[in-house]
Each structure stands twice: as C-alpha cells, then as structure tokens.
Coordinates of C-alpha atoms in Angstrom, one line a residue:
Chain W
M15 CA -225.7 4.3 126.8
S16 CA -229.0 4.0 128.0
Q17 CA -230.6 3.9 124.4
T18 CA -228.5 1.0 123.8
A19 CA -229.2 -0.5 126.3
I20 CA -233.5 -0.1 125.6
Q21 CA -232.7 -1.4 122.1
P22 CA -232.6 -4.3 121.5
Q23 CA -230.8 -3.4 118.2
P24 CA -228.2 -1.6 119.7
V25 CA -227.5 1.9 118.5
P26 CA -224.0 3.1 119.8
A27 CA -223.6 6.2 120.9
E28 CA -222.7 9.0 118.4
Q29 CA -218.5 9.5 118.8
F30 CA -218.6 5.8 118.2
D31 CA -218.8 3.9 114.8
D32 CA -220.8 0.7 116.1
P33 CA -221.1 -1.1 119.3
H34 CA -218.2 -3.2 118.6
Q35 CA -215.7 -0.1 118.8
Q36 CA -217.7 1.2 121.9
H37 CA -217.1 -1.6 123.6
H38 CA -213.4 -1.8 123.0
A39 CA -213.3 2.0 124.2
A40 CA -215.0 1.3 127.5
T41 CA -212.7 -1.9 128.2
L42 CA -209.5 0.6 127.0
G43 CA -211.1 2.9 129.8
M44 CA -211.3 0.7 132.4
W45 CA -207.9 -0.4 131.7
T46 CA -206.5 2.8 132.2
F47 CA -208.2 3.3 135.5
L48 CA -207.3 0.3 136.9
A49 CA -203.3 1.0 135.5
T50 CA -203.7 4.0 137.1
E51 CA -205.0 2.8 140.5
V52 CA -202.1 0.0 140.1
L53 CA -199.5 3.0 140.6
F54 CA -201.7 3.9 143.7
F55 CA -201.6 0.8 145.6
G56 CA -197.6 -0.1 144.3
V57 CA -196.6 3.2 146.6
I58 CA -198.2 1.7 149.5
F59 CA -196.7 -1.6 149.1
L60 CA -193.9 0.2 147.7
G61 CA -193.5 1.9 151.2
F62 CA -194.2 -1.3 153.4
Y63 CA -191.4 -2.9 151.6
A64 CA -189.0 0.4 152.1
M65 CA -189.6 -0.3 155.9
R66 CA -189.6 -3.7 155.7
L67 CA -186.2 -3.7 154.4
R68 CA -185.0 -1.4 157.3
W69 CA -186.5 -3.1 160.2
P70 CA -187.6 -7.0 159.4
A71 CA -187.7 -8.8 162.9
D72 CA -190.4 -5.6 164.1
F73 CA -191.9 -6.0 161.2
A74 CA -191.9 -9.9 161.6
D75 CA -193.4 -9.2 164.9
G76 CA -195.9 -7.3 163.1
A77 CA -197.1 -9.9 161.0
R78 CA -197.4 -12.3 163.6
E79 CA -199.1 -9.9 165.6
L80 CA -201.9 -10.6 163.4
K81 CA -204.9 -13.1 162.8
W82 CA -203.4 -15.0 159.8
Y83 CA -206.0 -17.2 160.1
L84 CA -208.3 -14.2 159.6
G85 CA -206.2 -12.8 156.5
G86 CA -206.3 -16.6 154.8
L87 CA -210.5 -16.6 155.6
N88 CA -210.4 -13.2 153.3
T89 CA -208.7 -14.6 150.6
A90 CA -210.7 -17.3 149.9
I91 CA -213.7 -15.5 150.3
L92 CA -212.4 -12.9 148.3
L93 CA -210.8 -15.3 145.5
T94 CA -214.1 -17.3 145.6
S95 CA -216.1 -13.8 144.5
S96 CA -213.8 -13.6 142.2
Y97 CA -215.0 -16.8 140.7
F98 CA -218.4 -15.4 141.2
M99 CA -218.1 -12.2 139.3
A100 CA -216.7 -14.5 136.2
I101 CA -219.9 -16.6 136.1
A102 CA -222.1 -13.4 136.4
V103 CA -220.0 -11.7 133.8
H104 CA -220.4 -14.9 131.4
A105 CA -224.2 -15.3 132.2
A106 CA -224.6 -12.0 131.2
Q107 CA -223.4 -12.3 127.8
E108 CA -225.5 -15.5 127.8
G109 CA -228.2 -12.7 128.4
N110 CA -229.2 -15.0 131.0
S111 CA -231.1 -12.3 133.3
K112 CA -231.8 -14.8 136.0
S113 CA -229.1 -16.5 136.5
L114 CA -226.8 -12.8 136.5
S115 CA -229.0 -11.8 139.1
R116 CA -228.6 -15.3 141.2
W117 CA -224.5 -14.8 140.8
L118 CA -224.7 -11.1 141.4
I119 CA -226.1 -11.5 144.6
A120 CA -223.4 -14.9 145.1
T121 CA -221.0 -12.2 144.7
F122 CA -222.6 -9.5 146.7
S123 CA -223.2 -11.6 149.8
L124 CA -219.3 -12.5 149.5
G125 CA -217.6 -8.9 149.7
L126 CA -220.4 -8.5 152.7
L127 CA -218.5 -11.2 154.1
F128 CA -215.6 -10.1 153.6
L129 CA -215.8 -7.0 155.1
L130 CA -216.9 -8.5 158.4
V131 CA -214.7 -10.6 158.2
K132 CA -212.0 -7.4 158.5
F133 CA -213.9 -5.5 160.8
T134 CA -213.8 -8.0 163.5
E135 CA -210.4 -8.5 162.8
Y136 CA -210.5 -4.6 163.5
G137 CA -212.1 -4.8 166.9
I138 CA -209.8 -7.5 168.2
E139 CA -207.0 -5.0 167.4
Y140 CA -208.6 -2.9 168.9
H141 CA -208.8 -5.1 171.6
D142 CA -205.1 -6.2 171.9
R143 CA -204.3 -2.0 172.0
L144 CA -202.9 -2.3 168.5
L145 CA -203.8 1.2 167.4
P146 CA -201.3 4.0 166.4
F147 CA -202.1 6.7 167.5
W148 CA -205.5 6.1 169.3
H149 CA -205.4 2.8 171.5
Y150 CA -202.0 1.7 171.2
S151 CA -199.9 -0.4 174.0
A152 CA -195.9 -0.4 174.1
T153 CA -196.7 -3.6 176.5
T154 CA -198.8 -6.8 175.3
P155 CA -202.3 -6.2 177.1
D156 CA -201.9 -9.8 178.8
T157 CA -198.7 -10.8 179.5
H158 CA -196.8 -6.9 179.9
A159 CA -194.1 -7.9 177.4
L160 CA -192.6 -5.0 175.6
R161 CA -193.5 -4.3 172.4
P162 CA -191.2 -4.1 169.2
Q163 CA -190.0 -0.4 168.9
R164 CA -191.4 -0.2 165.2
L165 CA -194.4 -2.0 165.9
P166 CA -196.7 0.8 165.7
L167 CA -195.3 1.5 162.2
F168 CA -195.7 -1.4 160.9
M169 CA -199.9 -1.5 162.1
S170 CA -200.1 1.9 160.8
A171 CA -199.4 0.3 157.1
Y172 CA -201.1 -2.2 157.6
F173 CA -204.6 -0.1 158.6
I174 CA -203.8 2.6 155.4
A175 CA -203.3 -0.5 153.0
T176 CA -206.6 -2.5 154.1
A177 CA -208.8 0.7 155.2
F178 CA -207.9 1.7 151.3
H179 CA -208.6 -2.1 150.1
G180 CA -211.5 -2.3 152.1
L181 CA -212.6 1.4 150.1
H182 CA -212.4 -0.7 147.4
V183 CA -214.7 -3.2 148.3
I184 CA -216.9 -1.4 149.5
I185 CA -216.8 0.8 145.7
G186 CA -217.3 -2.4 144.4
L187 CA -220.7 -3.6 146.4
C188 CA -222.0 -0.4 144.7
T189 CA -221.3 -0.9 142.1
I190 CA -222.6 -4.6 142.1
A191 CA -226.2 -3.0 143.9
T192 CA -226.5 -0.8 141.1
L193 CA -225.8 -3.2 138.4
W194 CA -228.3 -6.0 139.8
V195 CA -231.0 -3.0 139.7
M196 CA -229.9 -2.1 136.5
N197 CA -230.7 -6.3 135.3
R198 CA -233.7 -6.1 137.3
H199 CA -235.2 -3.2 134.4
G200 CA -233.8 -5.1 132.0
R201 CA -230.8 -3.4 130.3
F202 CA -228.6 -5.7 130.0
T203 CA -229.1 -8.5 126.9
T204 CA -226.7 -10.6 124.2
R205 CA -225.9 -7.6 122.7
Y206 CA -225.0 -5.0 125.4
N207 CA -224.1 -5.7 128.8
T208 CA -220.7 -3.8 128.9
P209 CA -221.3 -2.7 132.2
V210 CA -221.2 -5.9 133.9
E211 CA -218.2 -6.7 132.2
M212 CA -216.9 -3.3 133.6
V213 CA -217.6 -4.3 137.0
G214 CA -216.6 -7.4 136.6
L215 CA -212.9 -5.7 135.8
Y216 CA -213.1 -3.3 138.8
W217 CA -214.0 -6.4 141.0
H218 CA -210.6 -8.5 139.7
F219 CA -208.5 -6.3 140.8
V220 CA -209.8 -5.3 144.1
D221 CA -208.5 -9.5 144.3
I222 CA -205.9 -9.0 142.8
V223 CA -204.9 -6.6 145.4
W224 CA -205.9 -8.6 148.3
V225 CA -203.9 -11.4 146.4
F226 CA -200.6 -9.6 147.5
L227 CA -201.6 -7.5 151.0
F228 CA -202.3 -10.9 152.8
P229 CA -198.8 -12.3 152.1
T230 CA -197.2 -8.9 152.4
L231 CA -198.7 -8.0 156.2
Y232 CA -199.6 -11.5 157.3
L233 CA -197.5 -14.6 156.0
L234 CA -193.8 -12.5 156.3
R235 CA -193.4 -13.8 159.6
H236 CA -189.3 -14.6 159.8
G237 CA -187.4 -11.6 160.1
Chain X
M21 CA -221.2 -8.1 119.3
S22 CA -219.3 -10.7 120.2
H23 CA -216.9 -11.4 122.5
H24 CA -214.9 -13.9 123.2
S25 CA -214.8 -15.7 126.5
P26 CA -213.6 -18.3 128.5
S27 CA -216.0 -21.4 129.6
I28 CA -217.6 -22.2 133.2
A29 CA -215.0 -25.0 133.0
T30 CA -212.5 -22.6 132.4
Y31 CA -212.9 -20.5 134.9
T32 CA -213.3 -23.6 137.7
W33 CA -210.2 -24.6 136.8
T34 CA -208.4 -21.1 137.5
Y35 CA -210.6 -20.8 140.9
I36 CA -209.4 -24.4 142.1
L37 CA -205.9 -23.3 141.3
L38 CA -206.2 -19.9 143.1
M39 CA -207.3 -22.5 146.1
V40 CA -204.9 -24.7 145.7
L41 CA -202.0 -21.6 145.4
L42 CA -203.4 -20.1 148.6
S43 CA -202.6 -23.3 150.1
I44 CA -199.4 -23.4 148.8
T45 CA -198.3 -19.8 150.1
V46 CA -200.1 -20.5 153.9
A47 CA -198.6 -23.5 154.1
A48 CA -194.7 -21.8 152.9
A49 CA -195.1 -19.4 155.8
F50 CA -195.3 -21.9 158.2
L51 CA -191.8 -23.9 157.7
P52 CA -189.3 -23.6 159.5
A53 CA -187.1 -20.0 159.1
A54 CA -183.8 -21.1 158.6
I55 CA -186.0 -21.6 154.8
T56 CA -188.2 -18.5 154.7
G57 CA -186.2 -16.0 157.3
G58 CA -184.9 -13.1 155.4
D59 CA -185.9 -12.4 152.1
M60 CA -186.6 -15.9 150.9
G61 CA -189.6 -15.4 152.6
I62 CA -190.8 -13.0 150.1
V63 CA -189.5 -14.4 147.1
I64 CA -192.0 -16.8 147.8
A65 CA -194.8 -15.3 148.6
F66 CA -194.4 -12.7 145.8
T67 CA -193.9 -15.6 143.6
I68 CA -196.8 -16.9 144.6
A69 CA -199.1 -14.0 144.9
L70 CA -197.9 -13.0 141.2
L71 CA -198.9 -16.2 139.8
K72 CA -202.4 -16.0 141.0
A73 CA -202.8 -11.9 139.5
I74 CA -201.4 -13.9 136.3
L75 CA -204.1 -16.6 136.6
I76 CA -206.5 -13.6 137.3
V77 CA -206.2 -11.3 134.8
F78 CA -205.4 -13.8 131.7
H79 CA -208.4 -15.9 133.1
F80 CA -210.6 -14.1 135.0
M81 CA -210.1 -10.5 133.1
H82 CA -210.1 -12.1 130.1
A83 CA -206.7 -10.3 128.9
R84 CA -206.4 -13.4 126.9
Y85 CA -208.6 -12.3 124.7
A86 CA -208.1 -9.0 124.8
G87 CA -207.2 -7.1 121.2
A88 CA -203.6 -5.6 121.6
T89 CA -204.2 -2.3 122.1
V90 CA -206.1 -3.1 125.5
R91 CA -203.1 -6.0 126.3
V92 CA -200.5 -3.0 126.0
F93 CA -202.5 -0.6 128.5
V94 CA -202.7 -3.9 130.6
A95 CA -199.4 -4.0 130.8
A96 CA -198.3 -0.4 130.6
G97 CA -199.5 -0.6 134.2
F98 CA -197.3 -3.4 136.0
F99 CA -194.5 -2.1 133.6
W100 CA -194.7 1.9 135.2
L101 CA -195.6 -0.2 138.4
G102 CA -191.7 -2.1 138.1
I103 CA -190.1 1.0 137.6
L104 CA -191.1 2.3 140.6
F105 CA -189.7 -0.8 142.3
V106 CA -186.9 -1.2 140.9
L107 CA -185.9 2.4 141.2
T108 CA -186.8 3.1 144.7
M109 CA -185.4 -0.2 146.0
S110 CA -182.0 0.1 144.1
D111 CA -181.6 2.6 146.4
Y112 CA -182.5 0.9 149.7
V113 CA -181.1 -2.5 148.8
T114 CA -178.2 -1.1 148.5
R115 CA -178.2 1.2 151.8
H116 CA -176.8 -1.3 154.3
G117 CA -173.1 -0.7 155.1
I118 CA -173.1 2.7 153.3
D119 CA -175.7 4.3 155.7
P120 CA -174.3 4.1 159.4
R121 CA -177.5 4.4 161.0
V122 CA -178.8 1.6 159.0
N123 CA -176.5 -0.4 161.1
D124 CA -177.0 1.8 163.9
E125 CA -180.5 0.9 164.2
K126 CA -180.2 -2.6 164.4
V127 CA -178.8 -1.9 167.8
T128 CA -181.3 0.1 168.9
S129 CA -183.8 -2.1 167.8
S130 CA -182.3 -5.1 169.9
S131 CA -181.8 -3.3 173.1
P132 CA -184.8 -2.9 176.1
L133 CA -185.9 1.0 175.8
P134 CA -187.4 2.4 179.2
R135 CA -191.7 2.4 178.7
S136 CA -192.1 5.7 178.4
R137 CA -189.8 5.9 175.6
A138 CA -190.6 2.5 174.1
T139 CA -194.5 4.2 174.3
T140 CA -193.3 6.7 171.8
G141 CA -190.9 4.6 169.9
A142 CA -191.8 5.4 166.2
Y143 CA -191.4 9.0 166.8
R144 CA -189.2 9.6 169.1
D145 CA -186.2 8.5 166.5
R146 CA -187.9 11.0 163.4
R147 CA -187.0 13.9 166.7
S148 CA -183.0 12.7 167.4
E149 CA -182.9 11.8 162.9
G150 CA -184.4 15.3 162.7
T151 CA -181.0 17.0 161.4
H152 CA -180.1 14.7 159.1
A153 CA -182.7 15.1 156.9
G154 CA -183.0 11.4 155.8
P155 CA -185.0 9.9 153.4
H156 CA -186.2 7.5 155.5
P157 CA -189.4 7.0 157.6

C-alpha cells in the first residue's frame, strides 16, 4: 500500500492484477464491514422497538425527557460534516491536497462539536438524575412528580445506543486525523486516494446511524 | 484509475434535501397526538429516516456509481437487517391479546406505585415474572 502511494504511477499490491482491482477489493471489503455494522446497530434498534411496543406510554415520556433541540442540532452537525467529507473525497480524487486538508479539518471540527453537544446532553441528564443504576431518581428533581415506571429502561437503551454511536464518532475522528497526517506527507494523488474514500464511507455510515437514532430516541413523543 | 463520482453540485443538492427532511421530521414530531400517536409517529419518523439514508448511501457513499458486486453487498447488509426485524417483530407485534401479561402490564404502569418500589421499578417486575421465563426484558 505504502509503495503505491509514494510512486506517481500506482503499483498494486502483489495479489492484485492492477490498481483498479485493488480499489475494487478495498471498496467491497469496506462495504462488507459496514454490513456487519448495520447488524450491530440493528439489534440495538430492534431491542428498543421491542420494548417500546410493550410500554409505549413510558417510552414516549422518555422521549420527552430528552432535549430534542440538542438531538436535532447534532443531526444537523453530522449531516453537514458528511457533506464536508463528501467534498473532501472529491478533493482527493482531483488531487487537490490543500483543499483535501481544509475539508478534513472542517469535517473533524464538526465531529468534535457533535461530541461536545452529546456530552453537554449527558451532563444535563446527570443533573436531572436520569442515569439508571448510578444516579437515578424515581421522581423529578424539581417538582417531585413520580416518573414513569419504565423510564430507567428507556434511559438505559438511550445511553447504550448513543454511547456506541459516540464510540464510532471517536473512531471516525481518529481515522480522519490519520488521513490528515497522511495527506501532509503527500500520500494521496489523483491515482491513489482509496483510504480517503474508505474513511468517507465509514463517516457517512456513522451519520446514517444517527439519522435513525435521532427520531427513534427523541421524536416518538406520543405513546 | 478513474472513479465515477458526482459533482459538488450533486452533493450540495443532496445536503439541502437532507436538511429539509430533518426539518420535516422535527416538525412532524410536534403534530397533535391524534395524528402522530401510536404507530403513525413511528411510520412517519422511519420513512423520513429511510429517505435520508437512501440519499446518503446513493450520493455521498457513491452506491449509485458502484459496480454490481458492491451493490449486492450493500443490499445484503440491509436485507439481513430486514430479516432480523420482520421475523422478530412478527412475534412481538402479534403478541397482544395472546400473552395475558401484555395487558396486565398496562394496568400496572398507569397505577401509582409507592416510591420505594418505583425506584427499582424496572427490576421489580423481572423478579415477579421470573418464573414465567418470558422473552421480555
């Protein structure tokens, strides 16, 4: 791989006939990995909806406990970062290393902003005593009204889903940072930019997971 | 090697559409409960999320421009997800009226609980249901 990058004419790794085949293998491998990720998040969604079917009213109350505007803001942030990532991939394909560097930084910054908003939300939920097992109260802290019986279940699902998604965002940020360093060393050309494309696929996937998480957790406000 | 990829203009239009869909899904969540109550809310939210996912997969992730093998692999992931949901939900959705515990549950959740029991509400139930060894969490 590294040989391919340094030389102006890409030389494929020895198991491939030509660079095109190598690129095709990488794309196929990435999509196979993403298919396993689809199933990984799939069971989390499935578990959530199975529980929601049984306790719709309590889960609707749970959705109303969350700050929908912060979730919405985070959706906008991730969609925008996906757009920036798409432009970064485009820049890499054009061989514009300066532009690639700029758009990678833009994507990275928005990913960081997403995490910042997410942790702010976690802070609010901690303050509202909504953390099951650890810092939960059966009544609301301000009015002392009794909370729904299944709220801890909703909150557990919420924390598991968003924490796993957050972990994926963190991994995405690490890979984007790696791309930025590789680009600084002049590793990408018009002929070889597969890593940028693959990280792009991963980042868009992380975006898609959030596109489903947002309405699932925040927007089903009626039982 | 040459990649077929869309222009920046395509990305921009995709992005604008995504933001419009985001606004619609948020607005739909605040419609009166008479419209979005029950399963309708889920249907609306899920349809819009699916549209957004399709836009991202086809335009941002270039599935539209990918070869046949890659397309099959993309479809396989979602196809298996479909199996997971359809087979599991065909059980859970049709459970009402068959499993008497499902109806009991609605009575218990609406009745007020003493505070000490409510604190451990989610776990209290599991103990009492333990003998049934039911599939519910």
